[in-house]
């Protein structure tokens, strides 16, 4: 068994998502629809919790990307494994991610999204590891900044495991 130390407990995550939901609802007050784009699979848990707390009308779409190159070192060139169902033209888009690490995946993905002609694009992430940043990515909403440690839970995995943990934990390999 891998040992997992709780970094951010369930209650703290939920409370923070409540705050973000309120902030996003206020920032987008009056829009006819906010289009949430979830980056699978990690972003799914966060997006569902966030969407429930947004009071402006919301629509959802999902995409899945994988990075080219070695597993451990993201090249920044991502392949779209599952594309969005809906066009983004003239939509207010909020991209929802689990974590911004080097920023390579997001900077590439945001360029693809901007090229589809949305009215606006913002980025919301559950976690941010600013110390690890290689590519400049503007994050509009961050639930938590965390140190440079490998975390699991709340959508984040280690080898596809632990996504369903209701808290965010640090994995100590034994
Ligand atoms: P980036 O292109 O380096 O920003 O890569 C971000 C991706 O790496 C995320 O979407 C995650 O899938 C993965 N990742 C980065 N840090 C962690 C971590 O601490 N735990 C689990 N996955 C991570
Ligand atoms: Mg991800």
GROMACS .gro file of N, CA, C and O in nm, residues 67-115:
model
  196
   67UNK      N    1  -0.018   1.396  -2.358
   67UNK     CA    2   0.100   1.464  -2.409
   67UNK      C    3   0.187   1.369  -2.489
   67UNK      O    4   0.199   1.251  -2.457
   68UNK      N    5   0.242   1.422  -2.596
   68UNK     CA    6   0.338   1.345  -2.674
   68UNK      C    7   0.466   1.334  -2.595
   68UNK      O    8   0.492   1.412  -2.504
   69UNK      N    9   0.550   1.239  -2.630
   69UNK     CA   10   0.679   1.228  -2.564
   69UNK      C   11   0.670   1.138  -2.444
   69UNK      O   12   0.569   1.072  -2.422
   70UNK      N   13   0.775   1.138  -2.365
   70UNK     CA   14   0.782   1.044  -2.254
   70UNK      C   15   0.678   1.077  -2.148
   70UNK      O   16   0.633   1.190  -2.135
   71UNK      N   17   0.640   0.979  -2.072
   71UNK     CA   18   0.538   0.994  -1.969
   71UNK      C   19   0.579   1.095  -1.862
   71UNK      O   20   0.499   1.172  -1.813
   72UNK      N   21   0.705   1.090  -1.827
   72UNK     CA   22   0.750   1.170  -1.713
   72UNK      C   23   0.780   1.314  -1.752
   72UNK      O   24   0.766   1.404  -1.671
   73UNK      N   25   0.819   1.337  -1.877
   73UNK     CA   26   0.855   1.472  -1.916
   73UNK      C   27   0.762   1.521  -2.026
   73UNK      O   28   0.772   1.479  -2.141
   74UNK      N   29   0.667   1.605  -1.987
   74UNK     CA   30   0.570   1.655  -2.083
   74UNK      C   31   0.640   1.746  -2.184
   74UNK      O   32   0.715   1.836  -2.148
   75UNK      N   33   0.617   1.717  -2.313
   75UNK     CA   34   0.682   1.796  -2.418
   75UNK      C   35   0.609   1.926  -2.443
   75UNK      O   36   0.662   2.019  -2.503
   76UNK      N   37   0.482   1.932  -2.397
   76UNK     CA   38   0.404   2.052  -2.421
   76UNK      C   39   0.320   2.042  -2.547
   76UNK      O   40   0.232   2.122  -2.571
   77UNK      N   41   0.350   1.941  -2.630
   77UNK     CA   42   0.265   1.920  -2.746
   77UNK      C   43   0.162   1.816  -2.706
   77UNK      O   44   0.197   1.705  -2.668
   78UNK      N   45   0.037   1.856  -2.708
   78UNK     CA   46  -0.065   1.761  -2.664
   78UNK      C   47  -0.149   1.713  -2.779
   78UNK      O   48  -0.173   1.784  -2.876
   79UNK      N   49  -0.191   1.591  -2.769
   79UNK     CA   50  -0.277   1.530  -2.869
   79UNK      C   51  -0.418   1.528  -2.812
   79UNK      O   52  -0.437   1.491  -2.696
   80UNK      N   53  -0.515   1.571  -2.892
   80UNK     CA   54  -0.654   1.565  -2.847
   80UNK      C   55  -0.703   1.422  -2.863
   80UNK      O   56  -0.713   1.371  -2.974
   81UNK      N   57  -0.731   1.357  -2.751
   81UNK     CA   58  -0.777   1.219  -2.752
   81UNK      C   59  -0.929   1.216  -2.766
   81UNK      O   60  -0.986   1.132  -2.834
   82UNK      N   61  -0.995   1.309  -2.698
   82UNK     CA   62  -1.140   1.326  -2.714
   82UNK      C   63  -1.164   1.474  -2.728
   82UNK      O   64  -1.129   1.552  -2.639
   83UNK      N   65  -1.224   1.514  -2.839
   83UNK     CA   66  -1.247   1.657  -2.859
   83UNK      C   67  -1.382   1.697  -2.801
   83UNK      O   68  -1.464   1.612  -2.766
   84UNK      N   69  -1.404   1.827  -2.792
   84UNK     CA   70  -1.531   1.880  -2.743
   84UNK      C   71  -1.644   1.842  -2.838
   84UNK      O   72  -1.622   1.827  -2.958
   85UNK      N   73  -1.765   1.831  -2.784
   85UNK     CA   74  -1.882   1.802  -2.868
   85UNK      C   75  -1.932   1.930  -2.936
   85UNK      O   76  -1.984   1.925  -3.046
   86UNK      N   77  -1.920   2.043  -2.866
   86UNK     CA   78  -1.981   2.167  -2.913
   86UNK      C   79  -1.876   2.265  -2.962
   86UNK      O   80  -1.766   2.272  -2.907
   87UNK      N   81  -1.912   2.349  -3.063
   87UNK     CA   82  -1.820   2.457  -3.102
   87UNK      C   83  -1.811   2.562  -2.991
   87UNK      O   84  -1.901   2.572  -2.908
   88UNK      N   85  -1.705   2.640  -2.992
   88UNK     CA   86  -1.684   2.740  -2.886
   88UNK      C   87  -1.716   2.881  -2.931
   88UNK      O   88  -1.709   2.976  -2.852
   89UNK      N   89  -1.750   2.897  -3.057
   89UNK     CA   90  -1.773   3.028  -3.117
   89UNK      C   91  -1.867   3.114  -3.032
   89UNK      O   92  -1.977   3.071  -2.997
   90UNK      N   93  -1.818   3.233  -2.996
   90UNK     CA   94  -1.896   3.334  -2.921
   90UNK      C   95  -1.938   3.291  -2.780
   90UNK      O   96  -2.025   3.353  -2.720
   91UNK      N   97  -1.877   3.187  -2.727
   91UNK     CA   98  -1.915   3.142  -2.592
   91UNK      C   99  -1.821   3.201  -2.487
   91UNK      O  100  -1.705   3.230  -2.515
   92UNK      N  101  -1.874   3.219  -2.366
   92UNK     CA  102  -1.790   3.252  -2.251
   92UNK      C  103  -1.742   3.121  -2.193
   92UNK      O  104  -1.819   3.047  -2.132
   93UNK      N  105  -1.612   3.094  -2.215
   93UNK     CA  106  -1.556   2.963  -2.181
   93UNK      C  107  -1.475   2.972  -2.052
   93UNK      O  108  -1.392   3.061  -2.034
   94UNK      N  109  -1.500   2.878  -1.962
   94UNK     CA  110  -1.417   2.863  -1.843
   94UNK      C  111  -1.359   2.722  -1.845
   94UNK      O  112  -1.432   2.623  -1.837
   95UNK      N  113  -1.227   2.715  -1.864
   95UNK     CA  114  -1.158   2.586  -1.867
   95UNK      C  115  -1.134   2.542  -1.722
   95UNK      O  116  -1.084   2.621  -1.641
   96UNK      N  117  -1.171   2.418  -1.692
   96UNK     CA  118  -1.157   2.367  -1.555
   96UNK      C  119  -1.056   2.252  -1.554
   96UNK      O  120  -1.078   2.149  -1.618
   97UNK      N  121  -0.949   2.273  -1.481
   97UNK     CA  122  -0.838   2.176  -1.476
   97UNK      C  123  -0.815   2.129  -1.333
   97UNK      O  124  -0.853   2.196  -1.238
   98UNK      N  125  -0.749   2.015  -1.321
   98UNK     CA  126  -0.712   1.967  -1.187
   98UNK      C  127  -0.589   2.040  -1.134
   98UNK      O  128  -0.587   2.084  -1.020
   99UNK      N  129  -0.486   2.052  -1.218
   99UNK     CA  130  -0.360   2.109  -1.168
   99UNK      C  131  -0.281   2.174  -1.281
   99UNK      O  132  -0.281   2.125  -1.393
  100UNK      N  133  -0.221   2.287  -1.251
  100UNK     CA  134  -0.126   2.348  -1.344
  100UNK      C  135   0.012   2.328  -1.284
  100UNK      O  136   0.042   2.375  -1.174
  101UNK      N  137   0.093   2.253  -1.358
  101UNK     CA  138   0.225   2.214  -1.310
  101UNK      C  139   0.329   2.295  -1.389
  101UNK      O  140   0.351   2.412  -1.360
  102UNK      N  141   0.388   2.237  -1.492
  102UNK     CA  142   0.482   2.315  -1.576
  102UNK      C  143   0.406   2.419  -1.657
  102UNK      O  144   0.463   2.519  -1.698
  103UNK      N  145   0.279   2.393  -1.682
  103UNK     CA  146   0.198   2.483  -1.764
  103UNK      C  147   0.203   2.450  -1.912
  103UNK      O  148   0.137   2.515  -1.993
  104UNK      N  149   0.278   2.347  -1.948
  104UNK     CA  150   0.294   2.314  -2.090
  104UNK      C  151   0.161   2.270  -2.153
  104UNK      O  152   0.123   2.318  -2.258
  105UNK      N  153   0.093   2.179  -2.085
  105UNK     CA  154  -0.033   2.128  -2.139
  105UNK      C  155  -0.134   2.241  -2.157
  105UNK      O  156  -0.193   2.256  -2.264
  106UNK      N  157  -0.147   2.322  -2.055
  106UNK     CA  158  -0.247   2.429  -2.058
  106UNK      C  159  -0.216   2.537  -2.161
  106UNK      O  160  -0.305   2.587  -2.227
  107UNK      N  161  -0.090   2.572  -2.176
  107UNK     CA  162  -0.061   2.680  -2.270
  107UNK      C  163  -0.093   2.634  -2.412
  107UNK      O  164  -0.143   2.711  -2.494
  108UNK      N  165  -0.069   2.507  -2.440
  108UNK     CA  166  -0.101   2.453  -2.572
  108UNK      C  167  -0.252   2.443  -2.591
  108UNK      O  168  -0.307   2.484  -2.693
  109UNK      N  169  -0.318   2.392  -2.488
  109UNK     CA  170  -0.463   2.373  -2.494
  109UNK      C  171  -0.537   2.507  -2.506
  109UNK      O  172  -0.633   2.520  -2.583
  110UNK      N  173  -0.491   2.605  -2.432
  110UNK     CA  174  -0.558   2.736  -2.436
  110UNK      C  175  -0.545   2.799  -2.574
  110UNK      O  176  -0.636   2.869  -2.620
  111UNK      N  177  -0.434   2.773  -2.641
  111UNK     CA  178  -0.417   2.826  -2.777
  111UNK      C  179  -0.519   2.762  -2.872
  111UNK      O  180  -0.583   2.829  -2.952
  112UNK      N  181  -0.535   2.631  -2.860
  112UNK     CA  182  -0.634   2.559  -2.942
  112UNK      C  183  -0.773   2.618  -2.917
  112UNK      O  184  -0.850   2.645  -3.009
  113UNK      N  185  -0.805   2.639  -2.791
  113UNK     CA  186  -0.938   2.689  -2.753
  113UNK      C  187  -0.960   2.831  -2.804
  113UNK      O  188  -1.064   2.863  -2.862
  114UNK      N  189  -0.859   2.917  -2.789
  114UNK     CA  190  -0.873   3.056  -2.835
  114UNK      C  191  -0.892   3.063  -2.986
  114UNK      O  192  -0.961   3.151  -3.036
  115UNK      N  193  -0.831   2.970  -3.058
  115UNK     CA  194  -0.843   2.969  -3.204
  115UNK      C  195  -0.983   2.931  -3.252
  115UNK      O  196  -1.013   2.941  -3.371
   0.00000   0.00000   0.00000
